Short mmCIF file of C-alpha atoms in Angstrom, two decimals:
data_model
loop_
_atom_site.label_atom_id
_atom_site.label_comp_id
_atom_site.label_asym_id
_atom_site.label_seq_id
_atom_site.Cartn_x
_atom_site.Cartn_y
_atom_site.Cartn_z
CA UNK S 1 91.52 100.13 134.09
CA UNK S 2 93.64 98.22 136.48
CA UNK S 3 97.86 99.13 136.14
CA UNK S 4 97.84 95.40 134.96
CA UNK S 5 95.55 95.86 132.11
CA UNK S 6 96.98 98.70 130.79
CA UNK S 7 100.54 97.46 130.80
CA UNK S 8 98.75 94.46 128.81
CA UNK S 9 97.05 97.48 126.41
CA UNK S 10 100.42 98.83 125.71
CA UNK S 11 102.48 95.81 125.36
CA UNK S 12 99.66 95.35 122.69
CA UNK S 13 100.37 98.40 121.02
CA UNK S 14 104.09 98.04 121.07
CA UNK S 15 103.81 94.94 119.28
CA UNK S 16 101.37 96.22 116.50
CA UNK S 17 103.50 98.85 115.77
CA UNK S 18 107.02 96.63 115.25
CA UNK S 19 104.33 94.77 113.21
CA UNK S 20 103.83 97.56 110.76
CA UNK S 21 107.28 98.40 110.65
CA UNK S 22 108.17 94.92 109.75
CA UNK S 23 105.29 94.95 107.36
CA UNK S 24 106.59 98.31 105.74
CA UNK S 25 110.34 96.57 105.88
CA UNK S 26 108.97 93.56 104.27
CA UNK S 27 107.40 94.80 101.05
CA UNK S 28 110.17 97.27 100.47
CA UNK S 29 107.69 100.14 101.07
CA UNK S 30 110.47 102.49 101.61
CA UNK S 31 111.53 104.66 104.82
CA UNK S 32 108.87 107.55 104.50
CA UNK S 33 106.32 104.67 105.19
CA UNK S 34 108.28 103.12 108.09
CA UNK S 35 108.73 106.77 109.63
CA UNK S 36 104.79 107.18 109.00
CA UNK S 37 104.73 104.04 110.86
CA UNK S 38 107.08 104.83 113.71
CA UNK S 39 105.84 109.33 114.19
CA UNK S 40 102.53 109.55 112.33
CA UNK S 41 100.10 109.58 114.99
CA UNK S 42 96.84 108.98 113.10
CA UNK S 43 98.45 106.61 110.64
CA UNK S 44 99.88 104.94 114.00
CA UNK S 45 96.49 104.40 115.21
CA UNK S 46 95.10 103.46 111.74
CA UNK S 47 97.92 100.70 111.76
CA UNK S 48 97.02 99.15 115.14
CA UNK S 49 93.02 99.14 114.15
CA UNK S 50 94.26 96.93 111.19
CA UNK S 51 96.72 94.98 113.12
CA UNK S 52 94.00 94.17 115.56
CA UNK S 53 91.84 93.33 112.71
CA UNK S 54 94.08 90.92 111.13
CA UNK S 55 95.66 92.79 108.41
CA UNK S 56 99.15 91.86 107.48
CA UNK S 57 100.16 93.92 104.54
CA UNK S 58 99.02 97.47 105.56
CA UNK S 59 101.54 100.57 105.55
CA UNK S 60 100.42 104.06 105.19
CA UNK S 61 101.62 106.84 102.82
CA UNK S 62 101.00 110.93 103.54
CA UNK S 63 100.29 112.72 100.41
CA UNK S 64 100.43 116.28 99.82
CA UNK S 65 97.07 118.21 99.85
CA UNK S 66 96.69 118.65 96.26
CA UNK S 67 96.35 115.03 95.74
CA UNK S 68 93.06 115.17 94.16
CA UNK S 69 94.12 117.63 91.55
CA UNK S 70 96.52 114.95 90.15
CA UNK S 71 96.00 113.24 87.23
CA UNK S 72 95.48 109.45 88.22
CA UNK S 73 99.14 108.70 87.04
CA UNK S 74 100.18 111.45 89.03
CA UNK S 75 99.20 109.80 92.46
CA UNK S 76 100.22 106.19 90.65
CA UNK S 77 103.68 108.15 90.59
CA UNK S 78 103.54 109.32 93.76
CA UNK S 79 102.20 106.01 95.75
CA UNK S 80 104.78 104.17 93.84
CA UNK S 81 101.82 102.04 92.48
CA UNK S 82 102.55 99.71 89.74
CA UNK S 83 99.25 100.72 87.95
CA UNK S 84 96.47 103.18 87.92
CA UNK S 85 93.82 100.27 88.24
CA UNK S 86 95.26 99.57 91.49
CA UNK S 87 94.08 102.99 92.73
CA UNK S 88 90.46 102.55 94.66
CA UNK S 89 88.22 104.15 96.92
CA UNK S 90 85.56 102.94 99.28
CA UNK S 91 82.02 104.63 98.69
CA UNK S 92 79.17 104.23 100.84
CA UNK S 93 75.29 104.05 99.27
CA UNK S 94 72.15 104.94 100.65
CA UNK S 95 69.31 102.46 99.64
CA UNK S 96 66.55 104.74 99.94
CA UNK S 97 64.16 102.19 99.49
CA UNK S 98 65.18 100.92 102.65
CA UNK S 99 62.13 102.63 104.92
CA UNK S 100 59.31 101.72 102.76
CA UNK S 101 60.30 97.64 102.79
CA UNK S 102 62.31 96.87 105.66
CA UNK S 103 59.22 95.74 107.98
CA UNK S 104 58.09 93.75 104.98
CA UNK S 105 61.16 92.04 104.93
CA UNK S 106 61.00 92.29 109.29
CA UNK S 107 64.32 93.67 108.99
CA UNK S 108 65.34 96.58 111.52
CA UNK S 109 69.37 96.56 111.01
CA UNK S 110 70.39 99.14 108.13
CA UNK S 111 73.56 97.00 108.09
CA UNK S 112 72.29 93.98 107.52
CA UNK S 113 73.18 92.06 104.59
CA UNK S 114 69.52 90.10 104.99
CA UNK S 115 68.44 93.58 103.42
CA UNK S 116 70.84 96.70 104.20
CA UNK S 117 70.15 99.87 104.25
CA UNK S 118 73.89 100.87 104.18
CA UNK S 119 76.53 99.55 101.65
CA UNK S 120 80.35 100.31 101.35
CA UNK S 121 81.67 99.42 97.74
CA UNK S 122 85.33 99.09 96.82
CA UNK S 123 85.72 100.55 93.26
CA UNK S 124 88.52 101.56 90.90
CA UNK S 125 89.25 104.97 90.00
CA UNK S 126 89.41 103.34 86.29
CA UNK S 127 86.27 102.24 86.16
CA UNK S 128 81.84 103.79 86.18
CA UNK S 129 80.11 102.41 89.03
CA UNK S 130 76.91 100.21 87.83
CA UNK S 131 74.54 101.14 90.42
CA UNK S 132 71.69 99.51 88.86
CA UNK S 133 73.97 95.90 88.84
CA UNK S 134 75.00 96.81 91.66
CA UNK S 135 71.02 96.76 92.57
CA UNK S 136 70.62 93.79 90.73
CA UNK S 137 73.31 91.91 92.88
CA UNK S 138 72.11 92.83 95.83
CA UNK S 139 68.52 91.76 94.91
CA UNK S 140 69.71 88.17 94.61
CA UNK S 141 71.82 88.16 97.34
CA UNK S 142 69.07 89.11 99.69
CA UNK S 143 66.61 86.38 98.32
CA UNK S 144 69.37 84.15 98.65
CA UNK S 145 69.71 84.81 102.36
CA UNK S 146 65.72 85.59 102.89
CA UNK S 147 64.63 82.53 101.16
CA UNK S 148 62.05 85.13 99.69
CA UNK S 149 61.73 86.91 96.42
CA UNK S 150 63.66 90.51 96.99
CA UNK S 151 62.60 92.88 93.89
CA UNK S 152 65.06 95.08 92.28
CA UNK S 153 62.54 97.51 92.73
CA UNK S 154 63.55 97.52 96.50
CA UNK S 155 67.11 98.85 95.93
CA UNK S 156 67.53 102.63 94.87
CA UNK S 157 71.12 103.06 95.46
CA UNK S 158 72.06 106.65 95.77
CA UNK S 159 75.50 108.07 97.24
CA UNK S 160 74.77 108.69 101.66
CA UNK S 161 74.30 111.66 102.47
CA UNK S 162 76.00 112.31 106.09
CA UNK S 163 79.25 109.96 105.18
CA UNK S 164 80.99 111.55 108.13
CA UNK S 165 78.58 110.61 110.67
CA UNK S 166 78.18 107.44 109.73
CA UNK S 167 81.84 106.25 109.07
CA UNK S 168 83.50 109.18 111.06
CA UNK S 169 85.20 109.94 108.42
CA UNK S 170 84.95 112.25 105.58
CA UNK S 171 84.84 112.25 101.86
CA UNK S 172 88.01 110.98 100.33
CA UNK S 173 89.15 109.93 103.42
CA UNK S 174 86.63 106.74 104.30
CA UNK S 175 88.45 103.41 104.95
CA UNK S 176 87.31 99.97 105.96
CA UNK S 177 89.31 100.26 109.21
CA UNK S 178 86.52 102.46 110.64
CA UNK S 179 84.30 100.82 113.54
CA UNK S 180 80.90 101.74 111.55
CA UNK S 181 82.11 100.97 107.66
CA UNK S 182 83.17 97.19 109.50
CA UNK S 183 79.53 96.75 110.15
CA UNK S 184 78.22 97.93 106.95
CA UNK S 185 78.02 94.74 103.93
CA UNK S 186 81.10 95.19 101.41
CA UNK S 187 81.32 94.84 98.20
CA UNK S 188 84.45 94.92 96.05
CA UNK S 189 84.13 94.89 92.53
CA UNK S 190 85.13 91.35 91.15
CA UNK S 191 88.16 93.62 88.60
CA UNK S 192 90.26 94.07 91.83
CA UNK S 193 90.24 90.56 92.51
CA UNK S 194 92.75 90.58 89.97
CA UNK S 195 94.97 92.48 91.14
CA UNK S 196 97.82 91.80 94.11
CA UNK S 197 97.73 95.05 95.97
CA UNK S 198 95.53 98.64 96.06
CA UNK S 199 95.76 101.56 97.44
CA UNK S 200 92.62 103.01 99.47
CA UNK S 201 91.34 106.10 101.87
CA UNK S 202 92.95 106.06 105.27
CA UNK S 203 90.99 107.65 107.05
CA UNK S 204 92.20 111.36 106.30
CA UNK S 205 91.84 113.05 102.98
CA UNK S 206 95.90 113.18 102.90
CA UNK S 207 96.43 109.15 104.18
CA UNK S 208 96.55 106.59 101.67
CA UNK S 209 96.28 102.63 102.71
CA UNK S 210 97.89 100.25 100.79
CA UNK S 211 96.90 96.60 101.17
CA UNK S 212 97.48 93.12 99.34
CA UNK S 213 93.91 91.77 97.77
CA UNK S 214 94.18 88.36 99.07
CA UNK S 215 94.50 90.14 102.65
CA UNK S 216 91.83 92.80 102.18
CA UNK S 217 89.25 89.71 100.88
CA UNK S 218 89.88 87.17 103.57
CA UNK S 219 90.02 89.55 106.20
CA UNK S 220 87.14 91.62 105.37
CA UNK S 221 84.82 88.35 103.76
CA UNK S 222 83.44 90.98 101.44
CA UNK S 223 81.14 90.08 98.49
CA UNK S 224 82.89 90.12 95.14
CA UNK S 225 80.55 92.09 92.87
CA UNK S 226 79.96 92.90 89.13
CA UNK S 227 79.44 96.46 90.13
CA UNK S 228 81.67 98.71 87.86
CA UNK S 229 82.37 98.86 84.28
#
């Protein structure tokens, strides 16, 4: 890369990161979040993949490493959330159907939305994932896009297996920011479309995201779902 280019790289990177502090600044996220933003050097780089997105409500919040030992209104506490239905995770499903109908489909992407073999869904802690609506949905979205009948019977949704080499990141810690989950259809269950803000994996099991709704949908286009109860 040419001395030119890079300057042009980090010029890039100097403005994402006033960005997130002016983002953190902006929604009074306190100063632990704009000193994430400023030191942290994962959360750093986590900001500029969602800068260079087109985020514009991220900040990033450590939490200690007993998080998942808390009670939900524990980590509502200690996020600063204004509710425990704003606390969500993104879960990627197998459909292990996937091999046997693909070439009847003439599909050969496991990340297409045509008929994917791969799915990331945006849940609330709150709430039961419906795996068979979530089938069902999926179903009809694929005939919808096919212009063919897609049988429930070709979705078997089960929870992927290898999350870490697929997303490069592991459990707890998987976040739509990642280059592979970005490829992979989304679906966020229609309850958060409610809500104005939630809190997500940030890539580590210790990094929380938070992000405004309207953002994360418009952004992301994902496919709001009736796939939790």
């Amino acid at each position: 890369m040419a001395a030119s280019e890079r300057l042009l790289v980090l010029e890039g990177q100097v403005s994402a990161l006033r960005e997130s502090v002016r983002v953190a600044r902006d929604l009074s996220a306190g100063e632990e979040e704009v000193q994430i933003a400023l030191w942290d050097a994962f959360a750093v780089r986590m900001q500029l993949l969602a800068v260079e997105r087109g985020f514009t409500t991220s900040y990033f919040r450590r939490c200690p490493k007993d998080y998942y030992e808390m009670s939900l209104e524990q980590r509502r506490a200690l996020l600063g959330a204004e509710s425990v239905a704003q606390l969500c995770k993104s879960v990627v499903f197998e459909n292990s159907r996937w091999p046997e109908y693909s070439s009847k489909f003439g599909v050969s992407d496991p990340f297409s939305w045509t008929y994917p073999r791969y799915v990331v869904m945006v849940v609330q802690y709150i709430r039961k994932l419906d795996t068979d609506g979530a089938a069902r949905m999926l179903a009809a979205r694929s005939s919808e896009l096919s212009n063919e009948k897609v049988p429930r019977a070709a979705f078997n949704l089960r929870l992927a297996e290898d999350v870490e080499t697929l997303t490069s990141y592991g459990p707890n810690a998987v976040t739509l920011l990642g280059t592979m989950v970005q490829r992979m259809p989304t679906i966020v269950s229609k309850h958060i479309s409610r809500l104005d803000s939630i809190w997500l994996g940030g890539g580590q099991v210790d990094l929380k995201w938070h992000v405004g709704v309207s953002d994360l949908i418009q952004t992301v286009r994902p496919f709001l779902g009736d796939v939790a109860i």
